Amino acid sequence: MDGEDDDEGNLTPQPNRSNDRNKKTTVANPSTLDSETSEDGDISSSCCSETETSSGSEMTPDQGAIGGEDAGPPPPPPPVDDLDLVVCWDGCSDTEDEIQRRKNRVRVRKFSDSEGSWSSSFSTESHQDEMNNECKDFMTVFVTAVFNDESVITQVDKARFGQLCLHGVGRLWFSRLINSQRVERRKVSEQIFYRLVQFFAIALFECDHSDDFTPAKNLMNMCFTFYFENRSHSDQFLYAHLRSHPIWKSLRFWNAAYFDSVQTERLNREPCTRDRWFQLSPEERRDIVSFDVNVAFGQLCTFTSNMISLGLNRQLCLDFLTKQSIISNLDHDQVTALTENIDRMCNLQ
């Protein structure tokens, strides 16, 4: 034992630090962790075995007891390929078998997720098919009943019609089946006429609420198709009873309906691809351009007339004409003719 001189020259004994290094240190060995459960259901304290550190092997600060004051940060987990997972890392060294088992669990989980996603997509498509078939079957029977004077449409039928009109596929089937009826008849009885007024108003309201303009455009055309002869022996069309409907006040509807009508009419002609365009003669190119312009001119004439008949003011019609004539590349004479037609229609109202 070493000593130090005090003030009187005597040696003061100092503690032997070598003995501290020979003391036993308790370390939790991760490889020997056992989970023993007592009768009370608690895990006993024997779950961690004690490991003695021999006097010949000193512990560095990095080798302190786990959870102790001198314990450094746990080593980083080993890389597990490029799998997107979070591994619960407890500072213990995993064997290659354990890492492989984790990889397999992740792969199984990922496969299950993708399988669930596929099942969800399949379920959604199956539901859409069921809804489409349900709407088609109901609307087929319903429209047939509407055009039959002897049929009785119950309140249950009307309620079901309103429910299916909440869906786009229901509105589309209704407009298609109504459109198919004009092949057989245009003039209808008074009873059928007012049925159409009622159900058109419901379907158009849902179209306006959902910005569903394709079936709305079809129904708008039918408003100028079906009529009945009133007591004064004059023809009365559907649009006269639907002029106050809010969808007609929306320029978004008119722009979308016009574009859809132009595209539909252009599809009746063979489309001209870029490669085919460069193979055409100058005269053939002029014919294609002239055809497109004439389609736009005819549709604008129809649409502006319908807008006036449905109660839109002159300025709104002119704004619509100005915008679409520029897009459609109409010349000055064509725009002038359409403007004069609008003025003439307004004077007749």
Short mmCIF file of C-alpha atoms in Angstrom, two decimals:
data_model
loop_
_atom_site.label_atom_id
_atom_site.label_comp_id
_atom_site.label_asym_id
_atom_site.label_seq_id
_atom_site.Cartn_x
_atom_site.Cartn_y
_atom_site.Cartn_z
CA MET A 1 0.00 0.00 0.00
CA ASP A 2 1.39 3.35 -1.02
CA GLY A 3 1.36 6.41 1.17
CA GLU A 4 1.71 10.16 1.02
CA ASP A 5 3.47 12.46 3.45
CA ASP A 6 1.19 14.60 5.59
CA ASP A 7 2.11 17.87 7.15
CA GLU A 8 4.05 16.11 9.96
CA GLY A 9 6.02 13.86 7.61
CA ASN A 10 3.99 10.74 8.35
CA LEU A 11 2.66 8.51 5.64
CA THR A 12 -1.12 8.51 5.13
CA PRO A 13 -2.48 5.17 3.86
CA GLN A 14 -4.27 5.31 0.49
CA PRO A 15 -6.94 2.87 -0.74
CA ASN A 16 -5.73 0.07 -3.01
CA ARG A 17 -7.37 0.70 -6.41
CA SER A 18 -6.27 -2.64 -7.77
CA ASN A 19 -8.75 -4.35 -5.46
CA ASP A 20 -11.63 -2.42 -7.10
CA ARG A 21 -10.74 -3.87 -10.43
CA ASN A 22 -10.86 -7.37 -8.97
CA LYS A 23 -14.43 -6.94 -7.67
CA LYS A 24 -17.27 -8.79 -9.34
CA THR A 25 -19.39 -6.86 -11.80
CA THR A 26 -22.92 -7.98 -12.62
CA VAL A 27 -23.77 -7.88 -16.32
CA ALA A 28 -26.99 -8.94 -18.00
CA ASN A 29 -26.00 -11.48 -20.63
CA PRO A 30 -28.49 -11.20 -23.53
CA SER A 31 -27.69 -14.68 -24.78
CA THR A 32 -28.76 -16.30 -21.51
CA LEU A 33 -31.97 -14.40 -20.80
CA ASP A 34 -34.58 -16.78 -19.50
CA SER A 35 -38.16 -15.84 -18.74
CA GLU A 36 -39.18 -17.68 -15.61
CA THR A 37 -42.60 -16.94 -14.23
CA SER A 38 -43.49 -17.21 -10.59
CA GLU A 39 -46.71 -18.62 -9.25
CA ASP A 40 -48.16 -15.09 -9.05
CA GLY A 41 -47.61 -14.64 -12.79
CA ASP A 42 -44.70 -12.19 -12.32
CA ILE A 43 -41.42 -12.65 -14.03
CA SER A 44 -38.86 -13.55 -11.38
CA SER A 45 -35.58 -11.83 -10.90
CA SER A 46 -33.72 -14.91 -12.12
CA CYS A 47 -34.44 -13.91 -15.71
CA CYS A 48 -31.01 -12.35 -15.81
CA SER A 49 -27.97 -14.46 -14.91
CA GLU A 50 -24.89 -12.99 -13.40
CA THR A 51 -21.63 -13.12 -15.24
CA GLU A 52 -18.46 -12.64 -13.35
CA THR A 53 -15.70 -10.59 -14.84
CA SER A 54 -12.34 -12.00 -13.97
CA SER A 55 -9.71 -9.84 -12.37
CA GLY A 56 -7.50 -10.17 -15.37
CA SER A 57 -9.95 -8.53 -17.79
CA GLU A 58 -10.67 -4.89 -17.09
CA MET A 59 -13.89 -3.32 -18.33
CA THR A 60 -13.62 -0.31 -20.54
CA PRO A 61 -16.27 2.42 -20.28
CA ASP A 62 -17.93 1.03 -23.41
CA GLN A 63 -18.26 -2.37 -21.73
CA GLY A 64 -20.21 -1.14 -18.70
CA ALA A 65 -23.41 -2.76 -17.49
CA ILE A 66 -26.36 -2.37 -19.85
CA GLY A 67 -28.54 0.47 -18.64
CA GLY A 68 -25.84 1.73 -16.30
CA GLU A 69 -24.56 5.26 -16.06
CA ASP A 70 -21.51 4.52 -18.20
CA ALA A 71 -23.41 2.63 -20.88
CA GLY A 72 -22.82 4.14 -24.28
CA PRO A 73 -25.37 4.31 -27.13
CA PRO A 74 -26.35 0.90 -28.53
CA PRO A 75 -24.65 -0.12 -31.74
CA PRO A 76 -26.63 0.53 -34.92
CA PRO A 77 -28.69 -2.35 -36.30
CA PRO A 78 -27.25 -4.33 -39.19
CA PRO A 79 -28.59 -3.35 -42.62
CA VAL A 80 -31.46 -5.47 -43.86
CA ASP A 81 -31.23 -5.05 -47.61
CA ASP A 82 -33.47 -2.21 -48.76
CA LEU A 83 -36.67 -3.38 -47.10
CA ASP A 84 -38.80 -0.61 -45.63
CA LEU A 85 -39.22 -1.85 -42.07
CA VAL A 86 -38.50 -0.80 -38.53
CA VAL A 87 -36.66 -3.43 -36.49
CA CYS A 88 -36.92 -3.40 -32.71
CA TRP A 89 -33.24 -3.07 -31.80
CA ASP A 90 -32.33 -3.82 -28.20
CA GLY A 91 -28.55 -3.63 -28.36
CA CYS A 92 -28.11 -7.39 -28.68
CA SER A 93 -26.30 -8.92 -31.58
CA ASP A 94 -28.70 -10.76 -33.90
CA THR A 95 -27.68 -13.92 -35.61
CA GLU A 96 -28.00 -14.30 -39.36
CA ASP A 97 -30.95 -16.67 -38.83
CA GLU A 98 -32.84 -14.06 -36.82
CA ILE A 99 -32.25 -11.40 -39.48
CA GLN A 100 -33.43 -13.78 -42.17
CA ARG A 101 -36.59 -14.57 -40.21
CA ARG A 102 -37.31 -10.84 -39.96
CA LYS A 103 -36.86 -10.48 -43.69
CA ASN A 104 -39.30 -13.30 -44.32
CA ARG A 105 -41.89 -11.77 -41.98
CA VAL A 106 -41.64 -8.44 -43.82
CA ARG A 107 -41.98 -10.11 -47.20
CA VAL A 108 -45.07 -11.97 -46.01
CA ARG A 109 -46.52 -8.76 -44.61
CA LYS A 110 -45.82 -6.88 -47.86
CA PHE A 111 -47.41 -9.66 -49.88
CA SER A 112 -50.46 -9.57 -47.62
CA ASP A 113 -50.73 -5.78 -48.04
CA SER A 114 -50.57 -6.02 -51.81
CA GLU A 115 -53.06 -8.85 -51.76
CA GLY A 116 -55.38 -6.72 -49.62
CA SER A 117 -54.99 -3.80 -52.02
CA TRP A 118 -55.85 -6.06 -54.96
CA SER A 119 -58.84 -7.43 -53.08
CA SER A 120 -60.01 -3.90 -52.28
CA SER A 121 -59.69 -2.86 -55.94
CA PHE A 122 -61.54 -5.97 -57.05
CA SER A 123 -64.27 -5.30 -54.50
CA THR A 124 -64.65 -1.71 -55.73
CA GLU A 125 -64.92 -2.79 -59.37
CA SER A 126 -67.40 -5.49 -58.41
CA HIS A 127 -69.50 -2.93 -56.54
CA GLN A 128 -69.45 -0.60 -59.57
CA ASP A 129 -70.61 -3.43 -61.83
CA GLU A 130 -73.43 -4.24 -59.44
CA MET A 131 -74.48 -0.58 -59.30
CA ASN A 132 -74.35 -0.30 -63.09
CA ASN A 133 -76.53 -3.38 -63.54
CA GLU A 134 -78.95 -2.24 -60.86
CA CYS A 135 -79.34 1.22 -62.43
CA LYS A 136 -79.70 -0.21 -65.92
CA ASP A 137 -82.39 -2.72 -64.88
CA PHE A 138 -84.41 -0.23 -62.85
CA MET A 139 -84.20 2.63 -65.35
CA THR A 140 -85.20 0.35 -68.22
CA VAL A 141 -88.41 -0.64 -66.45
CA PHE A 142 -88.97 2.87 -65.08
CA VAL A 143 -88.62 4.74 -68.40
CA THR A 144 -90.86 2.20 -70.10
CA ALA A 145 -93.49 2.85 -67.42
CA VAL A 146 -93.12 6.63 -67.82
CA PHE A 147 -94.03 6.42 -71.50
CA ASN A 148 -96.98 4.10 -70.88
CA ASP A 149 -100.27 5.86 -70.09
CA GLU A 150 -101.69 2.74 -68.47
CA SER A 151 -98.79 2.22 -66.05
CA VAL A 152 -98.90 3.38 -62.45
CA ILE A 153 -95.73 4.84 -60.94
CA THR A 154 -95.87 4.43 -57.17
CA GLN A 155 -94.22 6.57 -54.52
CA VAL A 156 -91.77 3.73 -53.93
CA ASP A 157 -90.75 3.87 -57.59
CA LYS A 158 -90.30 7.64 -57.42
CA ALA A 159 -88.20 7.36 -54.25
CA ARG A 160 -86.00 4.70 -55.81
CA PHE A 161 -85.56 6.84 -58.92
CA GLY A 162 -84.39 9.73 -56.77
CA GLN A 163 -81.90 7.50 -54.94
CA LEU A 164 -80.37 6.15 -58.15
CA CYS A 165 -80.12 9.65 -59.60
CA LEU A 166 -77.64 10.39 -56.84
CA HIS A 167 -75.20 8.19 -58.78
CA GLY A 168 -73.65 9.22 -62.07
CA VAL A 169 -74.35 5.85 -63.66
CA GLY A 170 -78.03 6.18 -62.72
CA ARG A 171 -78.32 9.62 -64.36
CA LEU A 172 -76.49 8.37 -67.44
CA TRP A 173 -78.79 5.38 -67.92
CA PHE A 174 -81.85 7.58 -67.48
CA SER A 175 -80.69 10.04 -70.15
CA ARG A 176 -79.73 7.24 -72.54
CA LEU A 177 -83.07 5.46 -72.23
CA ILE A 178 -85.01 8.72 -72.59
CA ASN A 179 -82.99 9.46 -75.73
CA SER A 180 -83.87 6.04 -77.17
CA GLN A 181 -87.59 6.81 -76.84
CA ARG A 182 -87.48 9.69 -79.30
CA VAL A 183 -86.95 7.20 -82.12
CA GLU A 184 -90.47 5.88 -81.54
CA ARG A 185 -92.27 9.05 -80.54
CA ARG A 186 -91.86 12.76 -80.02
CA LYS A 187 -95.43 13.74 -79.42
CA VAL A 188 -96.68 12.37 -76.11
CA SER A 189 -99.87 12.56 -74.08
CA GLU A 190 -100.38 15.20 -71.43
CA GLN A 191 -99.93 12.67 -68.64
CA ILE A 192 -96.59 11.46 -70.02
CA PHE A 193 -95.53 15.04 -70.69
CA TYR A 194 -95.87 16.10 -67.06
CA ARG A 195 -94.21 12.93 -65.88
CA LEU A 196 -91.21 13.89 -67.97
CA VAL A 197 -91.22 17.41 -66.53
CA GLN A 198 -91.13 15.99 -63.02
CA PHE A 199 -88.37 13.44 -63.55
CA PHE A 200 -86.28 15.69 -65.79
CA ALA A 201 -86.23 18.29 -63.02
CA ILE A 202 -84.96 15.74 -60.47
CA ALA A 203 -82.24 14.34 -62.74
CA LEU A 204 -81.09 17.83 -63.84
CA PHE A 205 -80.87 18.98 -60.24
CA GLU A 206 -78.53 16.09 -59.39
CA CYS A 207 -76.50 16.76 -62.55
CA ASP A 208 -76.08 20.38 -61.53
CA HIS A 209 -75.13 19.44 -57.97
CA SER A 210 -72.51 16.93 -59.18
CA ASP A 211 -71.24 18.87 -62.24
CA ASP A 212 -72.30 15.89 -64.34
CA PHE A 213 -72.80 17.61 -67.68
CA THR A 214 -72.98 14.72 -70.18
CA PRO A 215 -76.41 13.38 -69.11
CA ALA A 216 -77.52 16.98 -68.54
CA LYS A 217 -76.67 17.79 -72.17
CA ASN A 218 -78.70 14.78 -73.35
CA LEU A 219 -81.69 15.84 -71.25
CA MET A 220 -81.37 19.40 -72.52
CA ASN A 221 -81.70 18.15 -76.09
CA MET A 222 -84.74 16.07 -75.08
CA CYS A 223 -86.36 19.23 -73.71
CA PHE A 224 -86.61 20.41 -77.33
CA THR A 225 -87.77 17.00 -78.58
CA PHE A 226 -90.82 15.85 -76.62
CA TYR A 227 -94.04 17.86 -76.74
CA PHE A 228 -97.78 17.54 -76.49
CA GLU A 229 -100.61 19.40 -78.18
CA ASN A 230 -102.46 21.59 -75.71
CA ARG A 231 -106.07 22.74 -75.85
CA SER A 232 -105.22 25.68 -78.07
CA HIS A 233 -103.82 23.17 -80.56
CA SER A 234 -100.28 24.45 -80.24
CA ASP A 235 -97.23 22.35 -79.50
CA GLN A 236 -95.87 22.68 -76.00
CA PHE A 237 -92.30 21.46 -75.39
CA LEU A 238 -90.64 20.42 -72.17
CA TYR A 239 -88.24 23.35 -72.06
CA ALA A 240 -91.13 25.77 -71.49
CA HIS A 241 -91.70 24.17 -68.07
CA LEU A 242 -88.01 23.86 -67.18
CA ARG A 243 -86.76 27.35 -68.01
CA SER A 244 -86.30 28.25 -64.36
CA HIS A 245 -84.00 25.33 -63.63
CA PRO A 246 -80.70 26.54 -62.08
CA ILE A 247 -78.44 24.43 -64.31
CA TRP A 248 -79.19 26.65 -67.33
CA LYS A 249 -77.65 29.64 -65.54
CA SER A 250 -74.24 27.94 -65.38
CA LEU A 251 -71.76 28.81 -68.15
CA ARG A 252 -69.73 25.81 -67.04
CA PHE A 253 -72.56 23.60 -68.20
CA TRP A 254 -72.86 25.32 -71.57
CA ASN A 255 -69.12 25.24 -72.23
CA ALA A 256 -68.84 21.56 -71.31
CA ALA A 257 -71.97 20.58 -73.23
CA TYR A 258 -70.84 22.47 -76.34
CA PHE A 259 -67.40 20.86 -76.28
CA ASP A 260 -68.94 17.40 -75.85
CA SER A 261 -71.32 17.94 -78.77
CA VAL A 262 -68.54 19.17 -81.09
CA GLN A 263 -66.31 16.23 -80.22
CA THR A 264 -69.15 13.75 -80.72
CA GLU A 265 -69.93 15.12 -84.19
CA ARG A 266 -66.26 15.14 -85.19
CA LEU A 267 -66.00 11.47 -84.30
CA ASN A 268 -68.36 10.72 -87.19
CA ARG A 269 -65.46 11.54 -89.46
CA GLU A 270 -62.24 9.56 -89.69
CA PRO A 271 -59.72 11.15 -87.29
CA CYS A 272 -56.71 12.77 -88.87
CA THR A 273 -53.44 11.84 -87.20
CA ARG A 274 -50.28 13.91 -87.38
CA ASP A 275 -48.60 11.51 -89.78
CA ARG A 276 -51.65 11.38 -92.02
CA TRP A 277 -51.92 15.18 -92.04
CA PHE A 278 -48.51 15.58 -93.66
CA GLN A 279 -49.49 13.06 -96.33
CA LEU A 280 -52.58 15.01 -97.37
CA SER A 281 -52.71 17.40 -100.26
CA PRO A 282 -53.38 21.12 -99.60
CA GLU A 283 -56.94 20.74 -100.82
CA GLU A 284 -57.61 17.80 -98.47
CA ARG A 285 -56.22 19.81 -95.56
CA ARG A 286 -58.55 22.69 -96.35
CA ASP A 287 -61.50 20.29 -96.42
CA ILE A 288 -60.67 19.01 -92.93
CA VAL A 289 -60.31 22.53 -91.52
CA SER A 290 -63.51 23.62 -93.22
CA PHE A 291 -65.35 20.60 -91.81
CA ASP A 292 -64.27 21.39 -88.24
CA VAL A 293 -65.24 25.04 -88.59
CA ASN A 294 -68.66 24.15 -90.00
CA VAL A 295 -69.27 21.71 -87.13
CA ALA A 296 -68.47 24.45 -84.62
CA PHE A 297 -70.66 26.97 -86.48
CA GLY A 298 -73.66 24.63 -86.54
CA GLN A 299 -73.32 23.71 -82.87
CA LEU A 300 -72.98 27.36 -81.84
CA CYS A 301 -76.12 28.22 -83.75
CA THR A 302 -78.03 25.43 -81.97
CA PHE A 303 -76.63 26.20 -78.53
CA THR A 304 -77.22 29.94 -78.63
CA SER A 305 -80.80 29.36 -79.77
CA ASN A 306 -81.35 26.91 -76.91
CA MET A 307 -79.85 29.37 -74.45
CA ILE A 308 -82.29 32.07 -75.50
CA SER A 309 -85.23 29.63 -75.33
CA LEU A 310 -84.23 28.57 -71.81
CA GLY A 311 -84.32 32.13 -70.55
CA LEU A 312 -80.69 33.30 -70.66
CA ASN A 313 -80.15 36.98 -71.38
CA ARG A 314 -78.56 38.36 -74.53
CA GLN A 315 -75.28 39.41 -72.94
CA LEU A 316 -74.63 35.96 -71.50
CA CYS A 317 -75.24 34.41 -74.91
CA LEU A 318 -72.88 36.89 -76.58
CA ASP A 319 -70.14 36.17 -74.04
CA PHE A 320 -70.51 32.45 -74.73
CA LEU A 321 -70.43 33.06 -78.49
CA THR A 322 -67.33 35.26 -78.31
CA LYS A 323 -65.36 32.71 -76.32
CA GLN A 324 -66.29 29.68 -78.40
CA SER A 325 -65.93 31.40 -81.77
CA ILE A 326 -62.31 32.29 -80.93
CA ILE A 327 -61.57 28.73 -79.83
CA SER A 328 -63.24 27.29 -82.94
CA ASN A 329 -61.49 29.75 -85.28
CA LEU A 330 -64.68 31.12 -86.82
CA ASP A 331 -64.31 33.98 -89.29
CA HIS A 332 -65.91 37.41 -89.01
CA ASP A 333 -68.87 36.64 -91.29
CA GLN A 334 -69.82 33.55 -89.29
CA VAL A 335 -69.66 35.41 -85.98
CA THR A 336 -71.78 38.20 -87.43
CA ALA A 337 -74.42 35.73 -88.61
CA LEU A 338 -74.58 34.09 -85.17
CA THR A 339 -74.85 37.46 -83.44
CA GLU A 340 -77.74 38.47 -85.70
CA ASN A 341 -79.47 35.18 -84.92
CA ILE A 342 -79.17 35.88 -81.19
CA ASP A 343 -80.71 39.34 -81.64
CA ARG A 344 -83.54 37.89 -83.68
CA MET A 345 -84.27 35.22 -81.06
CA CYS A 346 -84.22 37.78 -78.25
CA ASN A 347 -86.74 39.95 -80.08
CA LEU A 348 -89.09 36.99 -80.41
CA GLN A 349 -89.12 36.26 -76.70
#
